[in-house]
CSV table of C-alpha atoms in Angstrom, one decimal:
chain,number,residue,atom,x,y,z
A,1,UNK,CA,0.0,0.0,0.0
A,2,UNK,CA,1.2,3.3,-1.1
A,3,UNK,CA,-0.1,7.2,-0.5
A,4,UNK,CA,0.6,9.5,-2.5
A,5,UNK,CA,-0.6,13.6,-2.9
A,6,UNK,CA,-3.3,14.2,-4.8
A,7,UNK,CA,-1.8,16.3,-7.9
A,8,UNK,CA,-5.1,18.5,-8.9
A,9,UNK,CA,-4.4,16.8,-12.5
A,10,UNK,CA,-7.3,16.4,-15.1
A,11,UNK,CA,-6.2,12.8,-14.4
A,12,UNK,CA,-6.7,12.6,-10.7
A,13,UNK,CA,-9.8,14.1,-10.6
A,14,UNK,CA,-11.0,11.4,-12.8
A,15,UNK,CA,-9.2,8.9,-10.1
A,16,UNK,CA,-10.3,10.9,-7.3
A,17,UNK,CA,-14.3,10.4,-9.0
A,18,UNK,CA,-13.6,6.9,-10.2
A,19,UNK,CA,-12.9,5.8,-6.3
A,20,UNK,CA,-16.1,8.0,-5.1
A,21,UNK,CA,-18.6,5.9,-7.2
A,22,UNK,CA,-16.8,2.7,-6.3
A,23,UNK,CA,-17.3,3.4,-3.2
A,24,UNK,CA,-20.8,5.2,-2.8
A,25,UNK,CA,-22.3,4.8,-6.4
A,26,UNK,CA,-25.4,5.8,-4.4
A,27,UNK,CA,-23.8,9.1,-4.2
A,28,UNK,CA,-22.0,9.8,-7.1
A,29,UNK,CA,-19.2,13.0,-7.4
A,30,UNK,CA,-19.6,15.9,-8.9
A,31,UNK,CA,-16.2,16.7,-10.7
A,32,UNK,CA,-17.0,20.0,-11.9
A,33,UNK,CA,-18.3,21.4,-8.4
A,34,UNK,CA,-15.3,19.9,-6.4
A,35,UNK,CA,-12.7,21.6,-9.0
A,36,UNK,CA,-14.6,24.9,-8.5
A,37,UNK,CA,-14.5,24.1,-4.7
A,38,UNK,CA,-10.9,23.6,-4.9
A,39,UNK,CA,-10.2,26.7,-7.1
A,40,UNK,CA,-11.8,29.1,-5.0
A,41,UNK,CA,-10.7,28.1,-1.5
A,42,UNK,CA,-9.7,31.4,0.0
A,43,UNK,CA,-6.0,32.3,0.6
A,44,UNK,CA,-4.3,30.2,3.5
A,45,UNK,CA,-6.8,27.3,3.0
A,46,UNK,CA,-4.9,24.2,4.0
A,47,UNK,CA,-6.3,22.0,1.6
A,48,UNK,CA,-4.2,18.2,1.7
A,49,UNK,CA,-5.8,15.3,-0.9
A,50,UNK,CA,-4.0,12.5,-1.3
A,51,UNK,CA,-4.6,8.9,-3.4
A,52,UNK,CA,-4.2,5.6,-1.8
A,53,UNK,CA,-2.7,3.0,-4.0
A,54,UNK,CA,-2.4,-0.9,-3.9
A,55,UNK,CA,-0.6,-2.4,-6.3
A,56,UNK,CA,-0.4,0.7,-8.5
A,57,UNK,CA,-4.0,0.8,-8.6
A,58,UNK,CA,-5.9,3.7,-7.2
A,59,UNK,CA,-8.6,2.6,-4.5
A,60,UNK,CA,-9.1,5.4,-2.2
A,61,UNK,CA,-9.0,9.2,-1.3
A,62,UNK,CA,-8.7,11.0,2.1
A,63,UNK,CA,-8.0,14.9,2.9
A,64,UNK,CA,-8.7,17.5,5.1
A,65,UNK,CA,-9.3,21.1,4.9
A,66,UNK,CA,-11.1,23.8,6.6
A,67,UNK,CA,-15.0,23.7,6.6
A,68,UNK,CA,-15.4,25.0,3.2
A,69,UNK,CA,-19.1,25.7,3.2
A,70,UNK,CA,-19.3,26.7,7.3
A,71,UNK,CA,-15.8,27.6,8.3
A,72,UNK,CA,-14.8,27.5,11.6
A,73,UNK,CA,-11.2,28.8,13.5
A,74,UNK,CA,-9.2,25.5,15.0
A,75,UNK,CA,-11.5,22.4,12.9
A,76,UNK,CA,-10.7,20.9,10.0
A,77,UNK,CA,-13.2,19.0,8.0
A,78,UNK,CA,-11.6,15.0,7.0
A,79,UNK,CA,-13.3,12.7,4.6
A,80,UNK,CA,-12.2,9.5,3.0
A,81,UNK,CA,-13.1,7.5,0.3
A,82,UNK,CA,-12.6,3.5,0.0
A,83,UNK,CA,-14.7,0.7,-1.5
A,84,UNK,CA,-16.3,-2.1,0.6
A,85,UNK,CA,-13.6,-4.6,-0.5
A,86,UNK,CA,-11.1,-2.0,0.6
A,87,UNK,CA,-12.6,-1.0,4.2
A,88,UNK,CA,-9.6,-2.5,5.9
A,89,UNK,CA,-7.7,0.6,5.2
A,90,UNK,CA,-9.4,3.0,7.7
A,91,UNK,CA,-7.4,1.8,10.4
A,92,UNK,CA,-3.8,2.6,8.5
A,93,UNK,CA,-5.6,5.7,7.1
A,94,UNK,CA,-6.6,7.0,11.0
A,95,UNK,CA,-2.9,6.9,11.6
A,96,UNK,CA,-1.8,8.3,8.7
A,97,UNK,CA,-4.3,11.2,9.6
A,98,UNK,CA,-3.4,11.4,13.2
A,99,UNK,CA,0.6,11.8,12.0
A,100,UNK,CA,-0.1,13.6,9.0
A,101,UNK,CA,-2.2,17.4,10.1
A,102,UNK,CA,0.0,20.4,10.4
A,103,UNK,CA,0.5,22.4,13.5
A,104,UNK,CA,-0.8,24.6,15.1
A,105,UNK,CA,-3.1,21.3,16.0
A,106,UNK,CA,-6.8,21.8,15.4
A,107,UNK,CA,-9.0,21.3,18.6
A,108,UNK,CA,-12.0,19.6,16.3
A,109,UNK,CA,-11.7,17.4,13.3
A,110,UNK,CA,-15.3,17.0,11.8
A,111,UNK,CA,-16.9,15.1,8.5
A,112,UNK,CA,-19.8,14.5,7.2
A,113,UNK,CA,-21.4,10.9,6.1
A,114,UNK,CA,-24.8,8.7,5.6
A,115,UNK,CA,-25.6,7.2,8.9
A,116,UNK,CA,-26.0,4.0,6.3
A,117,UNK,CA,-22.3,4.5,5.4
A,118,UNK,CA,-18.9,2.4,6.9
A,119,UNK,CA,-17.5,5.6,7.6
A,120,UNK,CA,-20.1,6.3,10.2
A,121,UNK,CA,-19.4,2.7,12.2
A,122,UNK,CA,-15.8,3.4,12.1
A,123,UNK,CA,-15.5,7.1,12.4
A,124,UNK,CA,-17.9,6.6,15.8
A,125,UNK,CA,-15.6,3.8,17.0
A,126,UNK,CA,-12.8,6.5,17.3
A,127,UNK,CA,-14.7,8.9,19.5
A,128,UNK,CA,-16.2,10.7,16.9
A,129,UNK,CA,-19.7,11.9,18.1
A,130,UNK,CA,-23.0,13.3,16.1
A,131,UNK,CA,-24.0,17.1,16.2
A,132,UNK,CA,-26.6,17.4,13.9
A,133,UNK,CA,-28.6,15.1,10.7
A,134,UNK,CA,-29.8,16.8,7.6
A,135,UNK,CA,-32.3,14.9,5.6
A,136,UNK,CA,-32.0,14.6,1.8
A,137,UNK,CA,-35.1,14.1,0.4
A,138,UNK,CA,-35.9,13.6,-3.8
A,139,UNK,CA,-39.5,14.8,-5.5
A,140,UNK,CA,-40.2,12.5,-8.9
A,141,UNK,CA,-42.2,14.9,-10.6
A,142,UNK,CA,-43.5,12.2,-12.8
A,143,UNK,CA,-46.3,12.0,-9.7
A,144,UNK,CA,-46.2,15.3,-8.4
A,145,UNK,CA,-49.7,17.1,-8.5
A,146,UNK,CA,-49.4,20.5,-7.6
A,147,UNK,CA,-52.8,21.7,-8.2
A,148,UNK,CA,-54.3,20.8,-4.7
A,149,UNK,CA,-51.3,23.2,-3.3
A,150,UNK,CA,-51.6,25.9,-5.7
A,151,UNK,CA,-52.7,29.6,-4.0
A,152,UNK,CA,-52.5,33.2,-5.9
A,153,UNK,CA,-49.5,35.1,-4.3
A,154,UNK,CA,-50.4,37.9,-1.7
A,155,UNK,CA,-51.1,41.7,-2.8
A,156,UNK,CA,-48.5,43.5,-4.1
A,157,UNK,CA,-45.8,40.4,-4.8
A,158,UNK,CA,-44.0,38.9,-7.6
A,159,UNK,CA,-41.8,36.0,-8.2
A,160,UNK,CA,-38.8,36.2,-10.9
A,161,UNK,CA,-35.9,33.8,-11.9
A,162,UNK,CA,-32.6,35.4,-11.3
A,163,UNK,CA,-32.2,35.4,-14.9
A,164,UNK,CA,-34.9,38.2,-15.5
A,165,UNK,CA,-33.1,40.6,-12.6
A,166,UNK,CA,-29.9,42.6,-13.2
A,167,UNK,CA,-27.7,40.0,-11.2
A,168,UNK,CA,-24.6,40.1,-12.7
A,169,UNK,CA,-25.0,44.5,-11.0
A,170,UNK,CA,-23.5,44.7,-7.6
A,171,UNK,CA,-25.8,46.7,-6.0
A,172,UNK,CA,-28.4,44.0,-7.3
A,173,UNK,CA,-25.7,41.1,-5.9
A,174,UNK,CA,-25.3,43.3,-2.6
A,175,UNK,CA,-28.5,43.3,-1.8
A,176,UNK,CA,-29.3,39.3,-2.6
A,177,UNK,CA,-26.8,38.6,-0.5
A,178,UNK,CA,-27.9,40.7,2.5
A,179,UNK,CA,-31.4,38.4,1.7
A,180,UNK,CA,-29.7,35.2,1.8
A,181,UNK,CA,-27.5,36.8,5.0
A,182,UNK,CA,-30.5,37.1,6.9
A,183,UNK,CA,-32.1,33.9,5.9
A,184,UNK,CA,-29.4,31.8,6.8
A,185,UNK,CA,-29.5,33.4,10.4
A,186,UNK,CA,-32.9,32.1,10.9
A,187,UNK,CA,-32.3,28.6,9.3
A,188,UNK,CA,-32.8,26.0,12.5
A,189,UNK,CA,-29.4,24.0,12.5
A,190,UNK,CA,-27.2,22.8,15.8
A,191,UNK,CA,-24.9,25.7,15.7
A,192,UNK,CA,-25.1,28.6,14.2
A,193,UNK,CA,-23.8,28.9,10.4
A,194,UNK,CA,-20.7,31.4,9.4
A,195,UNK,CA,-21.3,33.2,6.4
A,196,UNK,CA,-18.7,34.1,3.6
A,197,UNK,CA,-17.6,37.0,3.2
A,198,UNK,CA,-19.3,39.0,0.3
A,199,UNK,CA,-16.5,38.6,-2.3
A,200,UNK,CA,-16.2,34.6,-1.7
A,201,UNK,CA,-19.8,34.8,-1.6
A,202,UNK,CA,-19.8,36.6,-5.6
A,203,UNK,CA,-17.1,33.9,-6.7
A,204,UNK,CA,-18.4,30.6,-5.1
A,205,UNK,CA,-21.9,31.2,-5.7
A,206,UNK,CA,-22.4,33.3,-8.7
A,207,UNK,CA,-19.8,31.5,-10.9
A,208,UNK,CA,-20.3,28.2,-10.2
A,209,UNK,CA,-20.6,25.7,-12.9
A,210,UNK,CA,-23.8,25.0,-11.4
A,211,UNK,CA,-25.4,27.8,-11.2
A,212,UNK,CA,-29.1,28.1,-13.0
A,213,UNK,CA,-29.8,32.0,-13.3
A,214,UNK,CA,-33.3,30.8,-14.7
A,215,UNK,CA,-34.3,28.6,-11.9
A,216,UNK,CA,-33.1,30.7,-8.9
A,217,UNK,CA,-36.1,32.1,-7.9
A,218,UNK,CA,-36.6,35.2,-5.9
A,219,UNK,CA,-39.9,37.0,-4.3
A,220,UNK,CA,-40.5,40.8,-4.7
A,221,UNK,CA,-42.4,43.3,-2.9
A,222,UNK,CA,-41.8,46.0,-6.0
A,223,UNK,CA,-38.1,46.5,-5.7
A,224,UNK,CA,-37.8,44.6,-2.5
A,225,UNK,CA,-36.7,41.4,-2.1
A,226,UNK,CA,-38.4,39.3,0.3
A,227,UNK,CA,-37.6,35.6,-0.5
A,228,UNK,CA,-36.1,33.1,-2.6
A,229,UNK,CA,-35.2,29.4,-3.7
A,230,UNK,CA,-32.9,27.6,-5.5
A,231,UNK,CA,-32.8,25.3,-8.1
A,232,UNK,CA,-29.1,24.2,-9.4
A,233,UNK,CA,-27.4,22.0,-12.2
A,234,UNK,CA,-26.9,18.0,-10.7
A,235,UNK,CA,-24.3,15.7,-12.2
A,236,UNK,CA,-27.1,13.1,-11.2
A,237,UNK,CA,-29.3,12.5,-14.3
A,238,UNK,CA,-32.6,14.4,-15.1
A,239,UNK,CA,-32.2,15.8,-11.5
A,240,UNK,CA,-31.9,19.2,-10.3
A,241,UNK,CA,-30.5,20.1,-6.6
A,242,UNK,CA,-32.4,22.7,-4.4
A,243,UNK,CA,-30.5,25.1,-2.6
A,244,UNK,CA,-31.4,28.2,0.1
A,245,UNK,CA,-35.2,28.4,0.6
A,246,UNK,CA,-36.0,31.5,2.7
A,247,UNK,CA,-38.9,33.8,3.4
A,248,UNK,CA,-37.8,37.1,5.1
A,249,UNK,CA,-39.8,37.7,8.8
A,250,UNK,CA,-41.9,40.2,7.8
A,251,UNK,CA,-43.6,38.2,5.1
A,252,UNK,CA,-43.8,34.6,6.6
A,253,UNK,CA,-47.2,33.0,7.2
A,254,UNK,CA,-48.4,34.1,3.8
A,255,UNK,CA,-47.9,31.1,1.9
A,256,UNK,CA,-44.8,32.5,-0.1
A,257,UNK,CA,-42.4,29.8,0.8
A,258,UNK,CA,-44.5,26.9,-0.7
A,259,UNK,CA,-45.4,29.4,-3.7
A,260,UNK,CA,-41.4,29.6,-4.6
A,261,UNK,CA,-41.0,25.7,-3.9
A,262,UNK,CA,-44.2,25.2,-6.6
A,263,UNK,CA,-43.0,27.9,-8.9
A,264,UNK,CA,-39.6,26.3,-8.9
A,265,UNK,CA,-41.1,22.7,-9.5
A,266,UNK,CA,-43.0,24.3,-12.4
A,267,UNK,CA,-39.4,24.9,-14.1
A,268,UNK,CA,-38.2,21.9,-13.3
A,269,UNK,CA,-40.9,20.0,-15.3
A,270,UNK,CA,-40.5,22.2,-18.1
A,271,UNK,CA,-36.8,22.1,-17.7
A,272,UNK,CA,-37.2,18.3,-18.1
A,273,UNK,CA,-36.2,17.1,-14.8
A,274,UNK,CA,-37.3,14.1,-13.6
A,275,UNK,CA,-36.3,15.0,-9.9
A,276,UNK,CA,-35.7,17.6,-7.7
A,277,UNK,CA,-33.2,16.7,-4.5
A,278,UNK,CA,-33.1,19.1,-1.5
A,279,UNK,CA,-31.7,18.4,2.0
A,280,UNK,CA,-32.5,19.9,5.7
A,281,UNK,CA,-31.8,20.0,9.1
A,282,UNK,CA,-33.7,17.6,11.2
A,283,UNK,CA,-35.1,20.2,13.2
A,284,UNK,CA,-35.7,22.3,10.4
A,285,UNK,CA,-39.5,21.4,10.8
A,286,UNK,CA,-41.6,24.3,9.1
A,287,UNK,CA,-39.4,23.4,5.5
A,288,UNK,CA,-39.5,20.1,6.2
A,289,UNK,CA,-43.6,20.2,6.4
A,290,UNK,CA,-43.4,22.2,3.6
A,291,UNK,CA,-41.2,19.4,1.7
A,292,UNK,CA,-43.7,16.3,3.0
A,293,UNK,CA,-46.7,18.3,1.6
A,294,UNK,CA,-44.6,18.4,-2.1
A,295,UNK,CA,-43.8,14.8,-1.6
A,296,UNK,CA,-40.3,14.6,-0.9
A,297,UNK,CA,-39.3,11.3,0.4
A,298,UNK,CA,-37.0,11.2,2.1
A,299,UNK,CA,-33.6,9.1,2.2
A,300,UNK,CA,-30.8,8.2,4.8
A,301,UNK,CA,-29.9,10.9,7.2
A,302,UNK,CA,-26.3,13.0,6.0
A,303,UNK,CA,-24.8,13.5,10.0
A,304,UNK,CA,-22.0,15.8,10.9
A,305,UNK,CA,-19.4,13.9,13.4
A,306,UNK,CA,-17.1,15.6,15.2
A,307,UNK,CA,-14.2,15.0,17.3
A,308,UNK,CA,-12.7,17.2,20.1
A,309,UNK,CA,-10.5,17.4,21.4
A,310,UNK,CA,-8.5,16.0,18.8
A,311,UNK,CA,-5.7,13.0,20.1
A,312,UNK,CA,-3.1,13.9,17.1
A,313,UNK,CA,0.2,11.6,17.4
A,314,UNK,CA,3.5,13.0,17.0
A,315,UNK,CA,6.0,11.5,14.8
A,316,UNK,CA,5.8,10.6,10.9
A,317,UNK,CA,3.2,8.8,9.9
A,318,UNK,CA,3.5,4.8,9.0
A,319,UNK,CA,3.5,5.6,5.5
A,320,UNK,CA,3.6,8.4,4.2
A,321,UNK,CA,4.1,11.2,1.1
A,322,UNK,CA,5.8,14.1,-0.1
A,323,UNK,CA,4.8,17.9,0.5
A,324,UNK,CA,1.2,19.0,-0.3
A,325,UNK,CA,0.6,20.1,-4.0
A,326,UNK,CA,-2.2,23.1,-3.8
A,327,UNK,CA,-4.8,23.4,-6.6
């Protein structure tokens, strides 16, 4: 068994995605959003990948990085990827991670996984504990009736896809991101979430290769924006992934939540999507009423682990590799 860095070559992210759907193919990668991930980490970003090999054959990943999408001082996120008839590897992997992190030492190390995943039995066994679940949860629009659900919007509001707003302005961008600001301040999760700053915020989210100006959706009181939802590009087929789904305070209890989530199952349809995914907290329980009433079903939970303090070894790991590349 060898490990080796991960060289941000066309080539290895075809080895890194190869070893993803060997190992989950129920969650299958998507190549183009982790390259844009890895292109627009911010500066000082530790980001380490590297590719387990056996026998010259590729059949694993593992890295660690700072919480990309909720960062947080002193944690670093770890993930690994191995296929069934390769699970024996975790234990060399844990000490490979354990002698492998940088100082100054983190005081959490946290992932994410399916609670039906290996990862999740082993991860647990080394004193990793659960924070919070999200539930995924897929719509098949083949049998999706929205007309039983279907109310005219409130007085004096609109709903219009990104793509009919002047979003690629700033003061436009400015102020849909002070909308999504707010909304992710009142999203029910364990801990509170850290936004990016405004000028990550334009690169990650408004040039992402799966961004869908048309079936980004956002409410209007005139000039005002009031609400929004989601709809992105999916590397799964006929699917499209739901994002942010907010209303702001002052114009909940009106129905305008559900009338985005049906506006944007509308497009999807007409898109020709087949499905639409979204996940949530588990304690996220006015969206996820909202999502039951679409019909949503929902799949195994997705549960944050976390360890803390972290027991890091000194020394050089058993096996071990050359200096970090960088994307």
């Amino acid at each position: 068994m060898q490990v080796r860095p991960f060289l941000f070559s066309a080539a290895d992210y075809q080895t890194y995605a190869a070893v993803r759907q060997a190992a989950h193919p129920e969650s299958p990668p998507d190549l183009a959003g982790l390259q844009h991930l890895d292109r627009t980490r911010t500066q000082g970003d530790v980001l380490a990948r590297f590719v387990v090999e056996v026998a010259g054959e590729a059949v694993g990943v593992l890295e660690y990085a700072p919480p990309y999408y909720d960062p947080r001082p002193g944690v670093l996120e770890v993930q690994y990827y191995l296929p069934p008839h390769h699970q024996a590897l975790e234990g060399p992997w844990w000490q490979f991670l354990q002698g492998r992190i940088p100082p100054p030492q983190p005081h959490a190390l946290q992932t994410t996984v399916r609670e039906d995943w290996p990862q999740y039995r082993f991860l647990t066994a080394q004193g990793f504990v659960e924070v919070e679940r999200r539930w995924d949860s897929v719509l098949d629009l083949a049998h999706f009736d929205p007309s039983p659900l279907a109310r005219p919007l409130p007085p004096g509001l609109t709903i219009q896809p990104l793509s009919a707003l002047p979003w690629q302005e700033e003061a436009f961008q400015r102020d849909l991101y002070a909308l999504e600001i707010e909304l992710l301040g009142d999203v029910p999760t364990a801990e509170p979430i850290t936004p990016w700053p405004f000028e990550v915020w334009q690169e990650r989210s408004l040039k992402g290769p799966n961004l869908l100006p048309e079936g980004f959706f956002v409410a209007l009181e005139g000039t005002h924006l009031v609400g929004l939802t989601m709809l992105f590009k999916s590397h799964r087929p006929q699917t499209l992934q739901t994002g942010l789904t907010g209303v702001r305070r002052s114009h909940r209890r009106r129905g305008l939540a559900l009338a985005l989530k049906l506006r944007a199952a509308e497009f999807a349809r007409v898109y020709g999507a087949r499905y639409i995914r979204t996940s949530n907290h588990q304690i996220n329980r006015p969206m996820l009423a909202i999502n039951e009433a679409l019909g949503f079903v929902k799949e195994p939970a997705r549960v944050l682990l976390r360890l803390s303090p972290v027991p890091l070894k000194p020394g050089q790991p058993a096996f071990g590799g050359s200096s970090d590349p960088q994307p």
